[in-house]
Each structure stands twice: as C-alpha cells, then as structure tokens.
XYZ file of C-alpha atoms in Angstrom:
349
model
C -46.666 -2.823 -7.053
C -50.191 -1.967 -6.078
C -50.820 -1.717 -2.348
C -53.945 -1.667 -0.197
C -54.289 0.394 2.935
C -54.470 -2.660 5.170
C -51.875 -4.876 3.387
C -48.863 -5.596 5.572
C -45.349 -4.949 4.364
C -44.489 -8.498 5.004
C -47.391 -9.737 2.905
C -46.414 -7.441 0.020
C -42.878 -8.773 0.064
C -44.062 -12.297 0.252
C -46.273 -11.867 -2.791
C -43.436 -10.218 -4.682
C -40.988 -13.051 -3.928
C -43.629 -15.583 -4.669
C -44.104 -14.192 -8.131
C -40.400 -14.885 -8.965
C -39.322 -18.054 -10.783
C -38.654 -20.965 -8.370
C -35.088 -21.169 -7.165
C -34.537 -24.626 -8.570
C -35.416 -23.363 -12.070
C -32.845 -20.557 -12.118
C -29.509 -20.915 -13.908
C -26.258 -20.265 -12.009
C -26.047 -16.614 -13.060
C -29.605 -15.963 -11.962
C -28.957 -17.554 -8.570
C -26.093 -15.170 -7.972
C -28.177 -12.190 -9.094
C -30.944 -13.316 -6.743
C -28.426 -13.602 -3.913
C -27.317 -9.975 -4.446
C -30.844 -8.676 -4.954
C -32.098 -10.342 -1.734
C -29.126 -8.955 0.183
C -29.910 -5.491 -1.039
C -33.566 -5.946 -0.129
C -32.552 -6.953 3.469
C -30.341 -3.882 3.689
C -33.120 -1.628 2.497
C -35.572 -3.103 4.935
C -33.159 -2.652 7.797
C -32.527 0.936 6.868
C -36.277 1.596 6.738
C -36.670 -0.017 10.129
C -33.912 2.252 11.487
C -35.810 5.251 10.046
C -38.923 4.080 11.926
C -36.932 3.855 15.154
C -35.537 7.319 14.652
C -39.053 8.665 14.083
C -40.225 6.966 17.295
C -37.385 8.834 19.090
C -38.347 12.187 17.518
C -41.993 11.779 18.527
C -41.033 10.864 22.076
C -38.840 13.937 22.332
C -41.681 16.114 21.019
C -44.037 14.624 23.591
C -41.562 15.440 26.325
C -41.393 19.170 25.481
C -44.667 20.253 27.097
C -43.753 18.490 30.342
C -40.283 20.077 30.270
C -41.808 23.533 29.762
C -44.199 23.044 32.654
C -41.439 21.830 34.960
C -39.146 24.669 33.916
C -36.190 22.278 33.635
C -34.929 19.243 31.791
C -36.799 16.059 32.569
C -35.171 13.395 34.663
C -34.490 10.157 32.728
C -37.332 8.286 34.488
C -39.724 11.108 33.494
C -38.728 11.166 29.840
C -40.593 9.253 27.174
C -37.393 9.133 25.111
C -35.729 7.057 27.801
C -38.162 4.180 27.179
C -38.123 4.003 23.360
C -35.670 1.137 23.404
C -37.977 -0.744 25.798
C -40.882 -0.168 23.479
C -38.896 -1.539 20.558
C -37.853 -4.597 22.580
C -41.503 -5.383 23.493
C -42.770 -4.734 19.967
C -40.097 -6.852 18.250
C -40.038 -9.469 21.011
C -36.250 -9.184 21.399
C -34.044 -8.469 24.384
C -33.514 -4.972 25.682
C -29.808 -5.268 24.761
C -30.575 -6.103 21.094
C -33.188 -3.391 20.915
C -30.899 -0.787 22.485
C -28.101 -1.600 20.068
C -30.304 -1.288 16.982
C -31.899 1.835 18.334
C -28.494 3.422 19.016
C -27.480 2.691 15.418
C -30.718 4.111 14.056
C -30.053 7.422 16.003
C -26.396 7.476 14.931
C -27.010 7.046 11.242
C -29.516 9.868 11.166
C -26.511 12.165 11.816
C -25.066 11.079 8.463
C -27.715 11.398 5.740
C -25.300 10.149 3.055
C -24.683 6.933 4.955
C -28.407 6.395 5.577
C -29.042 6.974 1.864
C -26.500 4.243 0.950
C -28.162 1.916 3.458
C -31.610 2.524 2.007
C -30.472 1.832 -1.551
C -29.080 -1.516 -0.374
C -25.435 -0.592 -1.071
C -24.515 -0.849 2.661
C -25.454 -3.421 5.296
C -25.974 -2.868 8.941
C -22.435 -3.901 9.976
C -20.836 -1.442 7.567
C -23.120 1.328 8.727
C -22.162 0.544 12.306
C -18.412 0.730 11.494
C -18.842 4.029 9.632
C -20.902 5.626 12.457
C -18.421 4.386 15.041
C -15.505 5.673 13.021
C -17.043 9.127 12.542
C -18.113 9.510 16.181
C -15.153 11.725 17.204
C -14.585 13.522 13.871
C -14.886 17.360 13.963
C -17.847 18.837 12.094
C -15.934 20.434 9.110
C -14.610 17.037 7.958
C -17.378 14.686 9.015
C -19.768 15.302 6.089
C -17.083 14.720 3.441
C -15.826 11.612 5.250
C -19.370 10.217 5.521
C -19.951 10.712 1.820
C -16.628 9.076 0.921
C -17.136 6.271 3.357
C -20.621 5.389 2.095
C -19.283 5.247 -1.517
C -16.143 3.299 -0.611
C -17.931 0.810 1.693
C -20.132 -0.468 -1.086
C -17.220 -2.380 -2.610
C -15.310 -3.284 0.510
C -15.616 -5.799 3.326
C -16.248 -4.702 6.901
C -12.555 -5.036 7.966
C -11.518 -3.155 4.878
C -14.010 -0.317 5.566
C -12.709 -0.104 9.153
C -9.072 0.235 8.042
C -9.922 2.622 5.209
C -11.947 4.912 7.445
C -9.509 4.768 10.352
C -6.676 6.034 8.116
C -8.803 8.902 6.749
C -10.067 9.906 10.180
C -6.480 10.196 11.383
C -5.442 12.158 8.287
C -8.447 14.491 8.609
C -7.267 15.757 12.085
C -3.922 14.294 13.147
C -3.734 16.401 16.306
C -7.094 15.247 17.556
C -6.294 11.616 16.619
C -3.147 11.809 18.674
C -5.160 13.205 21.637
C -7.670 10.352 21.390
C -4.814 7.843 21.236
C -3.163 9.329 24.353
C -6.442 9.169 26.213
C -7.087 5.538 25.195
C -3.541 4.497 26.148
C -3.945 6.100 29.528
C -6.753 3.662 30.199
C -4.543 0.613 29.766
C -5.026 -2.093 32.420
C -4.968 -5.785 33.277
C -7.883 -7.472 34.947
C -8.758 -10.965 35.996
C -12.332 -12.401 36.184
C -12.890 -15.709 38.050
C -15.076 -18.098 36.065
C -16.693 -21.402 37.114
C -14.920 -24.765 37.154
C -11.436 -23.585 38.132
C -10.611 -21.124 35.354
C -10.354 -17.351 35.100
C -10.241 -14.910 32.288
C -7.135 -12.682 32.158
C -7.745 -9.537 30.116
C -5.216 -6.871 29.127
C -6.075 -3.536 27.486
C -2.837 -2.452 25.888
C -1.657 -0.080 23.156
C -2.375 -1.864 19.878
C 1.211 -2.358 18.774
C 2.246 -3.732 22.223
C -0.702 -6.086 22.100
C 0.338 -7.290 18.644
C 3.889 -7.914 19.825
C 2.704 -9.811 22.879
C 0.371 -12.018 20.821
C 2.907 -12.633 18.139
C 5.489 -13.643 20.796
C 3.026 -15.974 22.450
C 2.022 -17.473 19.090
C 5.589 -17.946 17.939
C 6.422 -19.887 21.125
C 3.235 -21.997 20.700
C 4.049 -22.753 17.064
C 7.579 -23.883 18.029
C 6.374 -26.866 20.064
C 6.386 -29.293 17.123
C 3.821 -31.519 15.406
C 4.006 -34.140 18.133
C 2.330 -31.868 20.673
C -1.228 -33.075 21.205
C -2.454 -29.784 22.666
C -4.636 -27.486 20.551
C -3.194 -24.165 19.460
C -5.424 -22.333 21.971
C -4.019 -24.540 24.731
C -0.527 -24.014 23.477
C -0.909 -20.251 23.466
C -2.390 -20.209 26.914
C 0.532 -22.325 28.288
C 3.080 -20.245 26.355
C 1.751 -17.026 27.926
C 2.128 -18.449 31.413
C 5.575 -19.872 30.681
C 6.738 -16.411 29.319
C 5.350 -14.499 32.232
C 6.802 -16.825 34.801
C 10.267 -16.952 33.141
C 9.972 -20.641 32.188
C 10.601 -19.917 28.521
C 12.818 -17.592 26.486
C 10.760 -15.162 24.315
C 11.283 -15.843 20.608
C 12.238 -13.102 18.204
C 9.302 -11.427 16.454
C 9.043 -8.411 14.212
C 6.252 -5.889 13.773
C 6.119 -4.444 10.271
C 5.535 -0.653 10.195
C 4.789 1.199 7.029
C 5.021 5.020 7.102
C 5.694 7.921 4.793
C 9.276 9.107 4.742
C 8.123 12.712 5.126
C 6.392 11.742 8.374
C 9.662 10.508 9.827
C 11.406 13.678 8.740
C 8.747 15.757 10.487
C 7.408 17.208 7.228
C 4.041 15.460 7.362
C 1.560 13.939 9.819
C 0.260 11.261 7.523
C -0.818 8.104 9.309
C 1.336 4.992 9.249
C 0.212 1.376 9.063
C 1.143 -1.627 11.205
C 0.489 -5.091 9.871
C -2.061 -6.883 11.988
C -3.044 -3.639 13.703
C -4.109 -1.135 11.084
C -3.571 2.609 10.647
C -1.704 4.433 13.372
C -1.030 8.165 13.919
C 2.106 9.796 12.597
C 3.108 10.505 16.140
C 2.981 6.893 17.138
C 4.886 5.900 14.020
C 7.619 8.347 15.024
C 7.766 6.834 18.502
C 7.975 3.297 17.130
C 10.790 4.211 14.747
C 12.511 6.217 17.432
C 12.699 3.039 19.604
C 14.709 1.230 16.994
C 16.715 2.164 13.916
C 16.216 2.879 10.282
C 18.208 1.281 7.529
C 18.165 3.248 4.233
C 17.168 0.904 1.424
C 16.733 2.002 -2.194
C 13.986 -0.284 -3.402
C 12.287 -0.238 -6.744
C 13.111 3.110 -8.442
C 9.430 3.514 -9.207
C 7.595 1.864 -6.350
C 3.665 1.812 -6.427
C 3.755 4.537 -3.783
C 7.261 6.037 -3.650
C 6.620 7.759 -0.368
C 5.880 4.561 1.564
C 8.463 2.351 3.269
C 8.355 -0.730 5.400
C 10.211 -0.919 8.726
C 12.691 -3.663 9.716
C 15.160 -3.496 12.657
C 18.937 -3.788 12.303
C 20.520 -1.250 14.679
C 19.899 1.672 17.042
C 20.381 4.960 15.164
C 17.825 6.731 12.987
C 19.520 7.771 9.748
C 17.511 10.127 7.495
C 16.996 8.628 4.082
C 18.669 9.953 1.013
C 16.162 10.854 -1.693
C 16.395 9.439 -5.116
C 14.646 10.413 -8.329
C 11.805 8.482 -9.864
C 11.189 8.380 -13.595
C 8.690 11.260 -13.263
C 11.390 13.427 -11.679
C 9.851 13.457 -8.156
C 11.965 12.880 -5.072
C 11.197 9.576 -3.330
C 12.606 7.943 -0.213
C 12.575 4.277 0.612
C 13.257 3.250 4.179
C 13.351 0.107 6.167
C 12.976 -0.111 9.967
C 11.284 -2.277 12.589
C 9.921 -2.466 16.062
C 12.406 -4.365 18.245
C 11.553 -7.940 19.032
C 10.415 -8.807 22.503
C 13.380 -10.136 24.379
C 15.944 -8.383 22.154
C 18.505 -6.075 23.713
C-alpha cells in the first residue's frame, strides 16, 4: 500500500478496509475469514503500539542519563523523565492513568521476551495472552526463560487464555521445581482474611488462602447451597452467601466434597518432581501434591493397561495409609503405575 509522509495510520487502515467488499455481500466463509483477519489486525496494531510505548521509555531513560551523571547518583523518581511516561501516555490517549500504566507495564514486560513480541506483531497472540505469558515468566530463571517464552508464544496461538495459563504454569513449575516450591511457600505465608465495610449495610469478606483450601471451601459452600432444593427462591449467589455464614457459625453440617488430584506416580515415590494437577485449581508443585496425598490415603487401582498417560493417576480418598503402587507392564513393555487418592472432605474425620 502506497503511503504519503503525512497520511495517518488510521486513514491508511480506513482506506484499506473501505476497499474490501461490503460485509453484507460476503458469504459465510468470507465472514469468518474477515473476523479472523480483523482480529489479527487488532493484535498487530496493539503490538505496534506497545513497541511505541517501549521506545518512549527508552528515550526517557536516555534523556535522564546526563542529569544522572551531573548529579553523580541515581535520579529520584520525581526527577526522572521515565517516571512520567505513563502520565504522558494517559494524556495522549485520553485514558485514565491506571489504564495507561497497565498498558505501559505490559509494553515494557513484553520487550523482555522478543519471541512473544514477535508473535503479537504477527497477530497470532492477543494482549490478554501476552499478559498471561509475561506474568507467568516473571519469576523464571534466565536459563529457562527464553525456551519457555518461545514455546509459550507458539502454544498460545491455538489455545484460549485459561488454557495458556494452565499450560504455562505447569511448565514453569517443571522448569525449576525448587524455586516453584519457594514461591509457593512465600505466597502461602501471606494468607489472610480481611473485611471491608461497604455502603448500605454490607461488607466484603475476603480470604487469601492456599488454592486447594480455597477450592475445598468454595465446593463445600456450593454443595450446601445446591442442596436447598428447587423451591428456594434465593439466587445461587444468595444461597452461597447464606451457606458460608451457616457453616462458619455452626448452623449447618458441612457436606462431603472431594478434590481430584492428578499426579505422576514417580512423584509420590520421590523419584520425580513433576507437577501435579488439581481440578478447578490447575497445576501444583510436586511438593504440594505429596503433602495433599500424605494427608489422606492412596488406593492402588490398576486402570486401563494402556492409559493415555500411564504415569498419571487421579486421587480419591478411602482410608488413611499411603500404599506404594505396584507397577504393571504396558503393551510397550514400560512400567506404569495407576493410583487413586483424594483430599479428605471438609467435615470428614
């Protein structure tokens, strides 16, 4: 497409779109193709805008260097041009500082992963997937981060955002199980419960809990809410809120719930640190999987002789002692173990 020095990008895109066949004249297949093409165009435009923001940051940092040299020390935030790039973006785009700061932070984060930025620019990735990848790679050590970034950008092109988050979380844990366990311990140490008064006689009760505990609490509350019957005129949200209060105050017996844990048999035997998986939660560290299974029992269960992944098992609770599984042979001659265990239900002995 021919451009002129003073033609705006918006005008060029408008002319390009205007040259296309009217939407009403396109057959169904062409409509779907247009939908995909426009989505990729939006992604590419957002990636280019992120590159512009990153360049604004680079230029601000360069402009700060002479002042830093003259002062002989690092500039204070209020003296640094870099500190006000987000403000400039907010004014230029006529958006709030919060929105500008969020987009600016993503622009800076994605420049650390050229493979991800390249996938964004080609339109294969959207901003939400890029955000998930950058967030997931934030704490990954340098030797593994480049390979993970490349794999993530390729994998994300054919996955939804939740799928990308789960896929990446598992690989980040597997890349450095020890560091993943340290991060988990630090996060769990920050657990807390807070209450925030709101207008009109209500308050917000918030609990930051280990993910598996939070899942168990929610499933228990939900099970009690679901047991009230069809004649109950309250909404499900109202039922859950009332169920939570009833459970905490001892006005209701907690129903039995199970949390399904999938983990490699070798992890339970201490021969591997591969991550496990909890339904409704996502990937967990091998250490956490061991803790969960150590709090209940394992029942050896020989499932399909040739399961899709012979090393995986699903947990279900029946007793208290952990019995190492007996290996059996698959058709290819490899040893496989199939185990069943489960996290104890809330209220169970």
